[in-house]
mmCIF file of N, CA and C in Angstrom:
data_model
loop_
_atom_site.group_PDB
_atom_site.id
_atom_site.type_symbol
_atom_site.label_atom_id
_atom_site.label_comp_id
_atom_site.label_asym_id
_atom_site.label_seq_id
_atom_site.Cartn_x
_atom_site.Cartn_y
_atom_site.Cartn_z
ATOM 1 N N UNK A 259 47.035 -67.757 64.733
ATOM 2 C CA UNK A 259 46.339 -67.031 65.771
ATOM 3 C C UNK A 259 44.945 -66.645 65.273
ATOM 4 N N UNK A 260 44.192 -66.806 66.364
ATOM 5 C CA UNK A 260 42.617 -66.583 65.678
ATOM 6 C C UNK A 260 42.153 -64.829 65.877
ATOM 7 N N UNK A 261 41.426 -64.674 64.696
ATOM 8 C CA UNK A 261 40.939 -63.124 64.531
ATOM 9 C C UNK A 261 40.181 -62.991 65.726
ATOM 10 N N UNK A 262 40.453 -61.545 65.870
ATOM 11 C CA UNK A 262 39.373 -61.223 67.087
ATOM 12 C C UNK A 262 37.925 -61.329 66.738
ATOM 13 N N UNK A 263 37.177 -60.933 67.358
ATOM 14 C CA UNK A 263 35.539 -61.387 66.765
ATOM 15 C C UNK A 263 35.415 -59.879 66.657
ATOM 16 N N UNK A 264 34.652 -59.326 65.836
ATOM 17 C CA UNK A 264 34.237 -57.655 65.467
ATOM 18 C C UNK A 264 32.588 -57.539 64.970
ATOM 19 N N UNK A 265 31.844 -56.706 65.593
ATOM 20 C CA UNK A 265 30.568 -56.734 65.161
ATOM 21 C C UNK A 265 30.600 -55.927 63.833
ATOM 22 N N UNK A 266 30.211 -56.767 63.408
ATOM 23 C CA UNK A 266 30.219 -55.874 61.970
ATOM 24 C C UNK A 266 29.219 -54.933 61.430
ATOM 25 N N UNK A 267 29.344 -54.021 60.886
ATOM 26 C CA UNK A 267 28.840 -52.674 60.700
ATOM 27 C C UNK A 267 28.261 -52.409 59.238
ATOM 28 N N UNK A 268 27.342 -51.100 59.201
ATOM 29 C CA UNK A 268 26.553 -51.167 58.011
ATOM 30 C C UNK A 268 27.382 -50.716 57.376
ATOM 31 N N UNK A 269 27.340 -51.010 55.741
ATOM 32 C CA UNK A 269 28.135 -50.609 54.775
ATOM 33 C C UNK A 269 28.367 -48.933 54.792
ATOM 34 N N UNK A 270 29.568 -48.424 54.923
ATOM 35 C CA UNK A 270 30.289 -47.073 54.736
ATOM 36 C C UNK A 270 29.958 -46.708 53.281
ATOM 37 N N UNK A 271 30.431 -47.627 52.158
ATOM 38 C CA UNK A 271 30.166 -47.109 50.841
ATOM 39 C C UNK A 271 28.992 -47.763 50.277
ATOM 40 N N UNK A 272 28.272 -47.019 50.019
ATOM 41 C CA UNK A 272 26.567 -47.556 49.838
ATOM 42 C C UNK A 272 26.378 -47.390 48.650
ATOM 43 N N UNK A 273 27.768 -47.583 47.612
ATOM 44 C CA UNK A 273 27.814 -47.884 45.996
ATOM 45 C C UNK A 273 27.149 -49.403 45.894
ATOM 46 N N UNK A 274 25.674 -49.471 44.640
ATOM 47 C CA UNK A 274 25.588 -50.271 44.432
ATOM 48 C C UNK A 274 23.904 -50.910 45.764
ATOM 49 N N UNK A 275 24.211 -50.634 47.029
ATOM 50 C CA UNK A 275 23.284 -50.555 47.765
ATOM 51 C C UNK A 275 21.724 -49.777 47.915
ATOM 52 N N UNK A 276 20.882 -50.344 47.905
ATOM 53 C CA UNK A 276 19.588 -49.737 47.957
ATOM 54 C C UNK A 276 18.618 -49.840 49.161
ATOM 55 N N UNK A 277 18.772 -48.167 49.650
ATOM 56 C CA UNK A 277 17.526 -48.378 50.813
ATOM 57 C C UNK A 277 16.599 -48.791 51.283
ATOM 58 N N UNK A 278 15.934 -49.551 51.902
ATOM 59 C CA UNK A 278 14.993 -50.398 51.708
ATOM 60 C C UNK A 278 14.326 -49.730 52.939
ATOM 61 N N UNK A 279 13.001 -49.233 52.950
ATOM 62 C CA UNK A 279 11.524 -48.618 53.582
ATOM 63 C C UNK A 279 11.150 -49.448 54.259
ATOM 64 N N UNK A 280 11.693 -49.517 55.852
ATOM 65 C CA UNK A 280 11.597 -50.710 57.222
ATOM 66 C C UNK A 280 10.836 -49.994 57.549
ATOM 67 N N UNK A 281 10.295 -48.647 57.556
ATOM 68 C CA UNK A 281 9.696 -48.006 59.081
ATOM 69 C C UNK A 281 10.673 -47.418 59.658
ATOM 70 N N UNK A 282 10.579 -46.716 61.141
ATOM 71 C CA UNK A 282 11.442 -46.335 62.336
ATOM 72 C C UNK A 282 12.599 -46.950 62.755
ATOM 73 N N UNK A 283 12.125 -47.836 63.068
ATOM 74 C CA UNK A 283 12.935 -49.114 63.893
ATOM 75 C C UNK A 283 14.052 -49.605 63.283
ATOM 76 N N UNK A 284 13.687 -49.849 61.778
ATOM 77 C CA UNK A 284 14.872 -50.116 61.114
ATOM 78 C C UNK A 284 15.798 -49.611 59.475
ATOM 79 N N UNK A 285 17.141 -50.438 59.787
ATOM 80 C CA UNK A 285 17.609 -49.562 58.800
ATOM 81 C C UNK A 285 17.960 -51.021 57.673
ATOM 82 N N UNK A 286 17.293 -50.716 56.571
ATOM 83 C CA UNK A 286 17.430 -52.379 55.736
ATOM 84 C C UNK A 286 18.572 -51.793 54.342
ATOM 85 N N UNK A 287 19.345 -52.307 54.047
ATOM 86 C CA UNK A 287 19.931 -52.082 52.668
ATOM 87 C C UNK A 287 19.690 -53.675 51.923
ATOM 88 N N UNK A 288 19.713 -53.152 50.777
ATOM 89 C CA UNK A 288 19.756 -54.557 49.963
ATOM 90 C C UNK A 288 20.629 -54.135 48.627
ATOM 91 N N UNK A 289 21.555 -54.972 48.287
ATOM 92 C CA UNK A 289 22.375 -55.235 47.136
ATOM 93 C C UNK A 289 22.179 -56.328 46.465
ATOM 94 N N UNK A 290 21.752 -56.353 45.021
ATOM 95 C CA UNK A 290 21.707 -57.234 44.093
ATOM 96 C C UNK A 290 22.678 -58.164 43.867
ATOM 97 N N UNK A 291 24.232 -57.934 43.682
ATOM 98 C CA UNK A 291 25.037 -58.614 43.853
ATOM 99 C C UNK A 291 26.317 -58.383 43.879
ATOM 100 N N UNK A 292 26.559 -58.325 45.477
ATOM 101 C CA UNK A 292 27.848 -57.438 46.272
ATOM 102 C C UNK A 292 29.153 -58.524 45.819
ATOM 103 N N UNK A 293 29.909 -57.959 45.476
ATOM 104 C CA UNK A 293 31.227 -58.266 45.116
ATOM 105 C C UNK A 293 31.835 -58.205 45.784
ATOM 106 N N UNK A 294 33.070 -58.990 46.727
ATOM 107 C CA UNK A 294 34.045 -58.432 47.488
ATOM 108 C C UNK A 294 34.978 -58.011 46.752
ATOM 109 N N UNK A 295 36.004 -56.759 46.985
ATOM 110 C CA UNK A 295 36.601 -56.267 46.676
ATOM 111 C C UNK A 295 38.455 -57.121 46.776
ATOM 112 N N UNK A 296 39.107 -57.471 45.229
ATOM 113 C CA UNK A 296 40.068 -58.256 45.359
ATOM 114 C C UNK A 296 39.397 -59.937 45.496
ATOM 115 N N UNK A 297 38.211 -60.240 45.412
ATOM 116 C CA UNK A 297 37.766 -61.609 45.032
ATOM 117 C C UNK A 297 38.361 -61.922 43.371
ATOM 118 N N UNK A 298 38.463 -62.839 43.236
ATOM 119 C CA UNK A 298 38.402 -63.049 41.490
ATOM 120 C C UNK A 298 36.865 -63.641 41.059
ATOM 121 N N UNK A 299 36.709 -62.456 40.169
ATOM 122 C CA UNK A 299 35.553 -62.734 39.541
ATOM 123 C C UNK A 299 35.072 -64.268 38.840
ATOM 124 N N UNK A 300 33.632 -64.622 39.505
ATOM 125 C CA UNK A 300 33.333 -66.098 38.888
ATOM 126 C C UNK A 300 31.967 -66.046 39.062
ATOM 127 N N UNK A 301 30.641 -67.119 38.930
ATOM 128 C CA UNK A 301 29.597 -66.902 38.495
ATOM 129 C C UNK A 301 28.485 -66.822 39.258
ATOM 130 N N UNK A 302 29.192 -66.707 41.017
ATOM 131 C CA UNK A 302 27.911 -66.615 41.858
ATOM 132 C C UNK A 302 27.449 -65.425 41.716
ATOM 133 N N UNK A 303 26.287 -65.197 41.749
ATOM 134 C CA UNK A 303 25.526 -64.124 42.084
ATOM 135 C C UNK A 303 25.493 -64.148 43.839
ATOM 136 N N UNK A 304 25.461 -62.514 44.150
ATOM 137 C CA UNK A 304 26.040 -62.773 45.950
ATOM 138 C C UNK A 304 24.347 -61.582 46.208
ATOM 139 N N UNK A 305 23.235 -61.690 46.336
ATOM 140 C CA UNK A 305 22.736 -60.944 46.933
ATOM 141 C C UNK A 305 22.980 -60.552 48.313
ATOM 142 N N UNK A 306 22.739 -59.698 48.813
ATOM 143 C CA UNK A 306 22.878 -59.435 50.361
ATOM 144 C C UNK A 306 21.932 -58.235 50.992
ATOM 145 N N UNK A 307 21.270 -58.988 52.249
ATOM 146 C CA UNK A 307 20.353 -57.905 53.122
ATOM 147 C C UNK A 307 21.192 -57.513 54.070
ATOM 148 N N UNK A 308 21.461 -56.401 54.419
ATOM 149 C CA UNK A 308 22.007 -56.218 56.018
ATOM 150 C C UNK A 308 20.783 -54.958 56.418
ATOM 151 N N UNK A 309 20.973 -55.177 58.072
ATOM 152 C CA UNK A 309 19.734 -55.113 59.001
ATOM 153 C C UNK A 309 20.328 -54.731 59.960
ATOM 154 N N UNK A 310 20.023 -53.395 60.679
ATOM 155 C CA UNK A 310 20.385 -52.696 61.793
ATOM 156 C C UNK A 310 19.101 -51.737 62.316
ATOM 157 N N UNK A 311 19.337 -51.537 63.746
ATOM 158 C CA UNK A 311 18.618 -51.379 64.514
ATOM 159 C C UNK A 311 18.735 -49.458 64.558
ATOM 160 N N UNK A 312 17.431 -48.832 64.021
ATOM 161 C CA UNK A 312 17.709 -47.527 63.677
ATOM 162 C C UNK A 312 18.773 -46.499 64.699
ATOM 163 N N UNK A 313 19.401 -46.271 64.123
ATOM 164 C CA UNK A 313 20.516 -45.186 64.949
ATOM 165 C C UNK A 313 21.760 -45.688 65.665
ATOM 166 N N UNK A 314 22.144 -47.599 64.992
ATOM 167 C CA UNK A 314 22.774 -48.221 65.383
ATOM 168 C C UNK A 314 23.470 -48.762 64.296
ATOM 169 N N UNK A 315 25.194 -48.565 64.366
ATOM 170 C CA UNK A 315 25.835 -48.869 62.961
ATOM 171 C C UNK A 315 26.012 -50.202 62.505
ATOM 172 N N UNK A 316 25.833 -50.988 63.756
ATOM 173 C CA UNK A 316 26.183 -52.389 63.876
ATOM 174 C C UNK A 316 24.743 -53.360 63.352
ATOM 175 N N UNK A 317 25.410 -54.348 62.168
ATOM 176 C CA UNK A 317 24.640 -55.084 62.416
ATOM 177 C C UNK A 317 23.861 -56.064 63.194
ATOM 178 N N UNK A 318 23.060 -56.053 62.845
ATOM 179 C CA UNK A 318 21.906 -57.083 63.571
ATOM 180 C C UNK A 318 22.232 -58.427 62.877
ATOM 181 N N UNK A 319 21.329 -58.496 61.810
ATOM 182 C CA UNK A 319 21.295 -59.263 60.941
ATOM 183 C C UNK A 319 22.100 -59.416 59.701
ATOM 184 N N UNK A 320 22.564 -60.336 58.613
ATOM 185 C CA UNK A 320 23.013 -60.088 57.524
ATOM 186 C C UNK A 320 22.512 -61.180 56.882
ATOM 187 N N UNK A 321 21.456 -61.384 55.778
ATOM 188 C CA UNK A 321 21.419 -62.463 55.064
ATOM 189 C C UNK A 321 22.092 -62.757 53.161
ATOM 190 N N UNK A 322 22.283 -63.867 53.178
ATOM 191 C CA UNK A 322 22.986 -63.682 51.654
ATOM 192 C C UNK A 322 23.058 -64.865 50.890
ATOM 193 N N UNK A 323 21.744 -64.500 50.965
ATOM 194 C CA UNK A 323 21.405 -65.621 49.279
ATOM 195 C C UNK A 323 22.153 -66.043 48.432
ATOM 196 N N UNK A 324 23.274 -66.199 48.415
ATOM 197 C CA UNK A 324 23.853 -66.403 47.595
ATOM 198 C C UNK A 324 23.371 -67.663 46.229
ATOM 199 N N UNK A 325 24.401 -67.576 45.465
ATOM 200 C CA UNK A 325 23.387 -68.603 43.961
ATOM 201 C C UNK A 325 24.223 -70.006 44.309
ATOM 202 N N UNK A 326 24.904 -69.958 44.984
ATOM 203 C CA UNK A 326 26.052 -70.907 46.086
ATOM 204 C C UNK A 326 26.368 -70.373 47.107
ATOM 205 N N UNK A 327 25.892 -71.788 48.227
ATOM 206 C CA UNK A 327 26.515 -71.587 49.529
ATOM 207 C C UNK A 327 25.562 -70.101 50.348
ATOM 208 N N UNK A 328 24.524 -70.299 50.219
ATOM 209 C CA UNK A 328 23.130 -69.234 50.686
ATOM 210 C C UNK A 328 23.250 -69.826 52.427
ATOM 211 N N UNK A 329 23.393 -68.453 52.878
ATOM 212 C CA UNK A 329 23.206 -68.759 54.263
ATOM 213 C C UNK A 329 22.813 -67.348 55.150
ATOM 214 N N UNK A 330 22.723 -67.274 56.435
ATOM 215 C CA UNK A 330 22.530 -65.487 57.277
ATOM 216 C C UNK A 330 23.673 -65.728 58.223
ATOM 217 N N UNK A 331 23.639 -64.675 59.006
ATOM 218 C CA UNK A 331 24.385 -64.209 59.955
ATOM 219 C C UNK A 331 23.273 -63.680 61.336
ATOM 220 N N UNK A 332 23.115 -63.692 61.962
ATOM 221 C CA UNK A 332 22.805 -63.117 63.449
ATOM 222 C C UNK A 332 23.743 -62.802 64.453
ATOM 223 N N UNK A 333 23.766 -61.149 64.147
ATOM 224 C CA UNK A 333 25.022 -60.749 64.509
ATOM 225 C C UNK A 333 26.476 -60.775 63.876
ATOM 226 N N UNK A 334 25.984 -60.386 63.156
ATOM 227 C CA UNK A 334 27.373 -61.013 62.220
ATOM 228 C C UNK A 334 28.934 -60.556 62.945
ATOM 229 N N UNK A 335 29.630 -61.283 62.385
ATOM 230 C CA UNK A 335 31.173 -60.766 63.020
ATOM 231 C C UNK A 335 31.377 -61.516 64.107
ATOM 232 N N UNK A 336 30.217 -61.834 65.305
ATOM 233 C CA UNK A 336 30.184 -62.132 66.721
ATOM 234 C C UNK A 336 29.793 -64.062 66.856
ATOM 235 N N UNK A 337 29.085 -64.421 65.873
ATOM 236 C CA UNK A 337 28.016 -65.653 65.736
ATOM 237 C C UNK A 337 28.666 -66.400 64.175
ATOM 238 N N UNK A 338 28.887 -67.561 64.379
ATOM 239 C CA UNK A 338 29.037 -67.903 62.912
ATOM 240 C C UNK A 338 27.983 -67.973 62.010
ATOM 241 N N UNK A 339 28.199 -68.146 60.411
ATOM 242 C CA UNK A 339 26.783 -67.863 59.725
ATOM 243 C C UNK A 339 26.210 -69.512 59.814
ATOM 244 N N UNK A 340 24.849 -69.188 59.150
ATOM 245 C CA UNK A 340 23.854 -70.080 59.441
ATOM 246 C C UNK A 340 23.109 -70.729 58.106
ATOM 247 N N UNK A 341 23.418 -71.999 57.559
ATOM 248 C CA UNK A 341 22.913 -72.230 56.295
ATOM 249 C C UNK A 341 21.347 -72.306 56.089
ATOM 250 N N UNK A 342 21.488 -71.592 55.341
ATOM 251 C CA UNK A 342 20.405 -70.965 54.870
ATOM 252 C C UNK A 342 19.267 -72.544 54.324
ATOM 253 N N UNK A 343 18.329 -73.061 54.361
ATOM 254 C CA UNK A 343 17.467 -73.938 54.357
ATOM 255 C C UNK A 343 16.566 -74.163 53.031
ATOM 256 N N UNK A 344 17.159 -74.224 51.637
ATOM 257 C CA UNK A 344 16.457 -73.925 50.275
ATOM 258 C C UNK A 344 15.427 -74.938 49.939
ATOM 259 N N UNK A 345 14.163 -74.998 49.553
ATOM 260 C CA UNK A 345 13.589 -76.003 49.105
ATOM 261 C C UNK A 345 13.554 -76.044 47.435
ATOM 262 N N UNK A 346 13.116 -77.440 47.034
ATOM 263 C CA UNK A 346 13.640 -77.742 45.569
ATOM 264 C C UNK A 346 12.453 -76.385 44.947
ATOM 265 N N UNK A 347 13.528 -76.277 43.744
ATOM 266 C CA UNK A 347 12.867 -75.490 42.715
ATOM 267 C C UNK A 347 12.558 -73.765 43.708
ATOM 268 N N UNK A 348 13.208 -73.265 44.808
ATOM 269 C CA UNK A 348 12.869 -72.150 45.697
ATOM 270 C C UNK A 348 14.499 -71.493 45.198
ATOM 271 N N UNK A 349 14.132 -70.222 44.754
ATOM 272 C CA UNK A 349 15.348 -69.927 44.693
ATOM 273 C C UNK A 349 16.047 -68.786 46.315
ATOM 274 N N UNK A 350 17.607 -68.862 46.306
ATOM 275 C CA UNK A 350 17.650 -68.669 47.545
ATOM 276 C C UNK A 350 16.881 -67.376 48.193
ATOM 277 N N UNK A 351 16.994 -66.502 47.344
ATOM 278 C CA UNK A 351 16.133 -64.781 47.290
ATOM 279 C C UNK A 351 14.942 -65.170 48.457
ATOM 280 N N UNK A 352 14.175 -66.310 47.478
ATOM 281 C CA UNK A 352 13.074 -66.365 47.943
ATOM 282 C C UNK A 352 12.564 -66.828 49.345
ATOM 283 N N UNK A 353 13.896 -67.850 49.294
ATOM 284 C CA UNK A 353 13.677 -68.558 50.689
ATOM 285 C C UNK A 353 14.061 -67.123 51.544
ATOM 286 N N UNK A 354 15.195 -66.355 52.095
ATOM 287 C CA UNK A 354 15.633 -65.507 52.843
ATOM 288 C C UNK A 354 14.046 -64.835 53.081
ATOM 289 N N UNK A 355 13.313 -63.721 52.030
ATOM 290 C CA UNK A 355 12.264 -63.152 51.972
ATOM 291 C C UNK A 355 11.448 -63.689 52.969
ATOM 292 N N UNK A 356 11.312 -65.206 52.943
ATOM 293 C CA UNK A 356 10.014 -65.408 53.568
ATOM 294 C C UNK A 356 10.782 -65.146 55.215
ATOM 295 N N UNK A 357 11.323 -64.616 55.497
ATOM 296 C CA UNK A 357 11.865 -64.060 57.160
ATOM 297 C C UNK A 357 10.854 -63.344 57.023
ATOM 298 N N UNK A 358 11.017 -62.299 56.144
ATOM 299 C CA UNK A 358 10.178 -60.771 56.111
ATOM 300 C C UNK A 358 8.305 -61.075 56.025
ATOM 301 N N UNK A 359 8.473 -62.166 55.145
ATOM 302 C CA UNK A 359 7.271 -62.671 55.170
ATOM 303 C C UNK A 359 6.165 -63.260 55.981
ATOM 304 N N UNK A 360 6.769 -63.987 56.771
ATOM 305 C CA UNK A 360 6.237 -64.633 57.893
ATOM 306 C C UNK A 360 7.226 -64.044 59.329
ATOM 307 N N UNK A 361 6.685 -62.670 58.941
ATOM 308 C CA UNK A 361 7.164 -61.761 60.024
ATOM 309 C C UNK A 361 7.375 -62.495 61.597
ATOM 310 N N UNK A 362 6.658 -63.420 62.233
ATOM 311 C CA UNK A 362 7.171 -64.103 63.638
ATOM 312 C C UNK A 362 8.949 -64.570 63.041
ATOM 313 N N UNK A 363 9.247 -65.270 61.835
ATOM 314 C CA UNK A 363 10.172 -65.789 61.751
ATOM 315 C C UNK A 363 11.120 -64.414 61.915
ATOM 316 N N UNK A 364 10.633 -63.783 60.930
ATOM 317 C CA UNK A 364 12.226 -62.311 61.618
ATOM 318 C C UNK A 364 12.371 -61.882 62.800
ATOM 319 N N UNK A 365 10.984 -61.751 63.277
ATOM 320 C CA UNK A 365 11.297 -61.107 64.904
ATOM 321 C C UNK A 365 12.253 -62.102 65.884
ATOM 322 N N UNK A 366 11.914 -63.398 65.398
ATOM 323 C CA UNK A 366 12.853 -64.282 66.384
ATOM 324 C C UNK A 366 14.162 -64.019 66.029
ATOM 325 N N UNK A 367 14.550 -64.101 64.635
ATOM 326 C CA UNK A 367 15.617 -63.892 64.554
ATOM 327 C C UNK A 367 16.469 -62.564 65.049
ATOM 328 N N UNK A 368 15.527 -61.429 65.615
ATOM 329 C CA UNK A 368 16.077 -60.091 65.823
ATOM 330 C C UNK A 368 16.342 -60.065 67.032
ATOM 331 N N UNK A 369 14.974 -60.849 67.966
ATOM 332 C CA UNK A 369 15.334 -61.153 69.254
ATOM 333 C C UNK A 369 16.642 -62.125 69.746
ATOM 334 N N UNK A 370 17.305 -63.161 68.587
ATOM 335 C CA UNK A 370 18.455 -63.690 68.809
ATOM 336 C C UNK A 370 19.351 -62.677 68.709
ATOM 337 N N UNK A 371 19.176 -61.256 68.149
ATOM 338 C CA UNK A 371 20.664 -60.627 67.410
ATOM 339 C C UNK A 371 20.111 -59.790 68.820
ATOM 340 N N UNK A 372 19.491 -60.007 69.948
ATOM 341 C CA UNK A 372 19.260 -59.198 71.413
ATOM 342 C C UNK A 372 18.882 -57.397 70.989
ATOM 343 N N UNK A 373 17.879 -57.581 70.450
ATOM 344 C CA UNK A 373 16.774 -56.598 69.784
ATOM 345 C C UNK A 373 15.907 -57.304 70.211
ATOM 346 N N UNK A 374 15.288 -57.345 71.102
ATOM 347 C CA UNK A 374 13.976 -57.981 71.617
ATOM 348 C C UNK A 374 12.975 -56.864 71.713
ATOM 349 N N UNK A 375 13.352 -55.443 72.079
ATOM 350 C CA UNK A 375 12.804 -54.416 72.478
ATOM 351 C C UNK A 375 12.010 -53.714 70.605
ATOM 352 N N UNK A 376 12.771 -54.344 70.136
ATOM 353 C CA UNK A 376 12.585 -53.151 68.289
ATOM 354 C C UNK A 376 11.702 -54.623 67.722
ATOM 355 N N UNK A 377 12.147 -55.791 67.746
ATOM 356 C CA UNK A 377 11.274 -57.071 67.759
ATOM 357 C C UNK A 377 9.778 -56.838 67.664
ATOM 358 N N UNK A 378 9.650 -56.357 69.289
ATOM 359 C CA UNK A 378 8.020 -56.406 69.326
ATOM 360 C C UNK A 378 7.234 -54.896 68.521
ATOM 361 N N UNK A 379 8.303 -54.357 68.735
ATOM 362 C CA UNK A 379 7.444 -53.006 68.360
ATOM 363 C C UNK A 379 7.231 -52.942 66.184
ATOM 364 N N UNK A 380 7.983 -54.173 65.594
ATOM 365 C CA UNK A 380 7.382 -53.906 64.151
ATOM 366 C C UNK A 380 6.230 -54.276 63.705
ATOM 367 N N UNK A 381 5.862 -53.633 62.532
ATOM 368 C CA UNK A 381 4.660 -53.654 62.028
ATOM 369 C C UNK A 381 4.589 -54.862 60.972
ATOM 370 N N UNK A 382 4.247 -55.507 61.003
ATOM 371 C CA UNK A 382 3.853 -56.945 59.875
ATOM 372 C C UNK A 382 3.861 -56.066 58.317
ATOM 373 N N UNK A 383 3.008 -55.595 58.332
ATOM 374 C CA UNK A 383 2.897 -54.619 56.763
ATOM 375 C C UNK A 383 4.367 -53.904 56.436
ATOM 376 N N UNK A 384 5.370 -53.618 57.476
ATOM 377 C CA UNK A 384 6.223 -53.070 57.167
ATOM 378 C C UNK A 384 7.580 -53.828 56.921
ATOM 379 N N UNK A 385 7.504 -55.156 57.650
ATOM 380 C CA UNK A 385 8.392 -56.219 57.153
ATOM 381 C C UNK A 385 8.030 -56.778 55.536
ATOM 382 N N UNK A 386 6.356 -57.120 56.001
ATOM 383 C CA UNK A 386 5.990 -57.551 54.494
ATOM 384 C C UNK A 386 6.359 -56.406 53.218
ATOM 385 N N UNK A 387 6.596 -55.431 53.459
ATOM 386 C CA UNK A 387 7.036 -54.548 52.505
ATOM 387 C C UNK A 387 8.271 -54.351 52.017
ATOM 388 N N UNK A 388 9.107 -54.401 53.337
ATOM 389 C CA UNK A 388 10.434 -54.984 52.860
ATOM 390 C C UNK A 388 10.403 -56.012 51.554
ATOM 391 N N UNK A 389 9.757 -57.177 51.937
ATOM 392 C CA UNK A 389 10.244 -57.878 50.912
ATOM 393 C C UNK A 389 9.900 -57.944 49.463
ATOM 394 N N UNK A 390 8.562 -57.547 49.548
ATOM 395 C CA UNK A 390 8.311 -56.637 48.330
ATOM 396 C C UNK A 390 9.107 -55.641 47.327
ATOM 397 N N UNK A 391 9.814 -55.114 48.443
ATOM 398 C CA UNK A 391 10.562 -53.910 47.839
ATOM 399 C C UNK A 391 11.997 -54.585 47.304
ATOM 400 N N UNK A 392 12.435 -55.237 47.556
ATOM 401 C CA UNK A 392 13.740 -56.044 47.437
ATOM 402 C C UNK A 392 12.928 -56.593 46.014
ATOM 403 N N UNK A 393 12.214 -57.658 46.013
ATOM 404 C CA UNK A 393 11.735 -58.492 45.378
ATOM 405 C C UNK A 393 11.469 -57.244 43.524
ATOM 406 N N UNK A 394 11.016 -56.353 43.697
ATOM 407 C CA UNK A 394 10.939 -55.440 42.694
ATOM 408 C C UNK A 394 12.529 -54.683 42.360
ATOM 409 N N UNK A 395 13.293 -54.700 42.936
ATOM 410 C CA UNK A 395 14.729 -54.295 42.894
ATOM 411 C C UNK A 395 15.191 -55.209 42.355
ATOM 412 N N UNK A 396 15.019 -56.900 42.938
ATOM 413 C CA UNK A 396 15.978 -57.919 42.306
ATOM 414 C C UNK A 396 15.392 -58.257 41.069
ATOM 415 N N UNK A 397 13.914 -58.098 40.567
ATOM 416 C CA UNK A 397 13.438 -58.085 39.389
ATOM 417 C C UNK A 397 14.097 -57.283 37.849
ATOM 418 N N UNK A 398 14.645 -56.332 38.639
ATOM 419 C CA UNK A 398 14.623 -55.142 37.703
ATOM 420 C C UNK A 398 16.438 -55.352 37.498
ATOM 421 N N UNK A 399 17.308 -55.914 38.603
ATOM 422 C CA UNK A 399 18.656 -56.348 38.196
ATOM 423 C C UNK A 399 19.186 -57.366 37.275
ATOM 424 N N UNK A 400 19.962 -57.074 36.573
ATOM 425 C CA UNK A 400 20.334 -58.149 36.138
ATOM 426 C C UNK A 400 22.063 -57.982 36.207
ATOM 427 N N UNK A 401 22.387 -59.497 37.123
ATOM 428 C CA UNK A 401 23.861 -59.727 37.201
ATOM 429 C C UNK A 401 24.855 -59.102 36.452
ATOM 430 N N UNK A 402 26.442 -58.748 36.927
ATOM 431 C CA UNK A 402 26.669 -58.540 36.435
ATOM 432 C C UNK A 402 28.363 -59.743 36.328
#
């Protein structure tokens, strides 16, 4: 029997998670490398962004670089995920970032997760900062 579909929601235990400075509009966490709980430990590194719409528990977005098998979510829970597009010698971090980077590319993607309204209203400097801010977090991690 197939699972029901569930929008999935921002992390409850925000062990390990770091706030990430969207502005108003949004609420960004980023984890260096989220573990599922009862996985058996092996050598991917699992980064993960999740992305919600301020004052809204549900995700929007979820992307996850992973060091294998790197892909996002739009809408997660509701939409299947989406492989992520790596170019040679790009590691996956980097590819995800450039969403934030070439800010039209995130807004589309926000307007797919039907945020069209929080879409138009971000600030370019404040996406581009996002990824900055991640990018100095994942610098400073090292796997564990």
């Amino acid at each position: 029997m197939e699972r029901p579909q569930m929008h999935q929601t921002m992390p409850e235990d925000r062990d390990g998670w770091h706030q990430i400075d969207a502005g108003a509009q949004l609420e960004v966490l980023f984890h260096p490398n989220r573990q599922v709980r009862g996985r058996e430990p092996d050598q991917i590194v699992r980064p993960s962004i999740v992305v919600a719409v301020a004052g809204k528990r549900e995700q929007a977005l979820r992307f996850d670089p992973f060091s294998m098998g790197a892909h996002y979510h739009i809408r997660p829970g509701l939409a299947p995920q989406i492989p992520l597009s790596v170019q040679d010698r790009q590691q996956p971090l980097d590819a995800i970032l450039m969403f934030f980077e070439k800010t039209l590319r995130f807004r589309g993607l926000l307007a797919l997760a039907e945020e069209d309204d929080v879409a138009a209203q971000l600030s370019d400097a404040e996406l581009q900062n996002v990824a900055q801010q991640i990018r100095a977090i994942s610098a400073t991690h090292t796997p564990s």
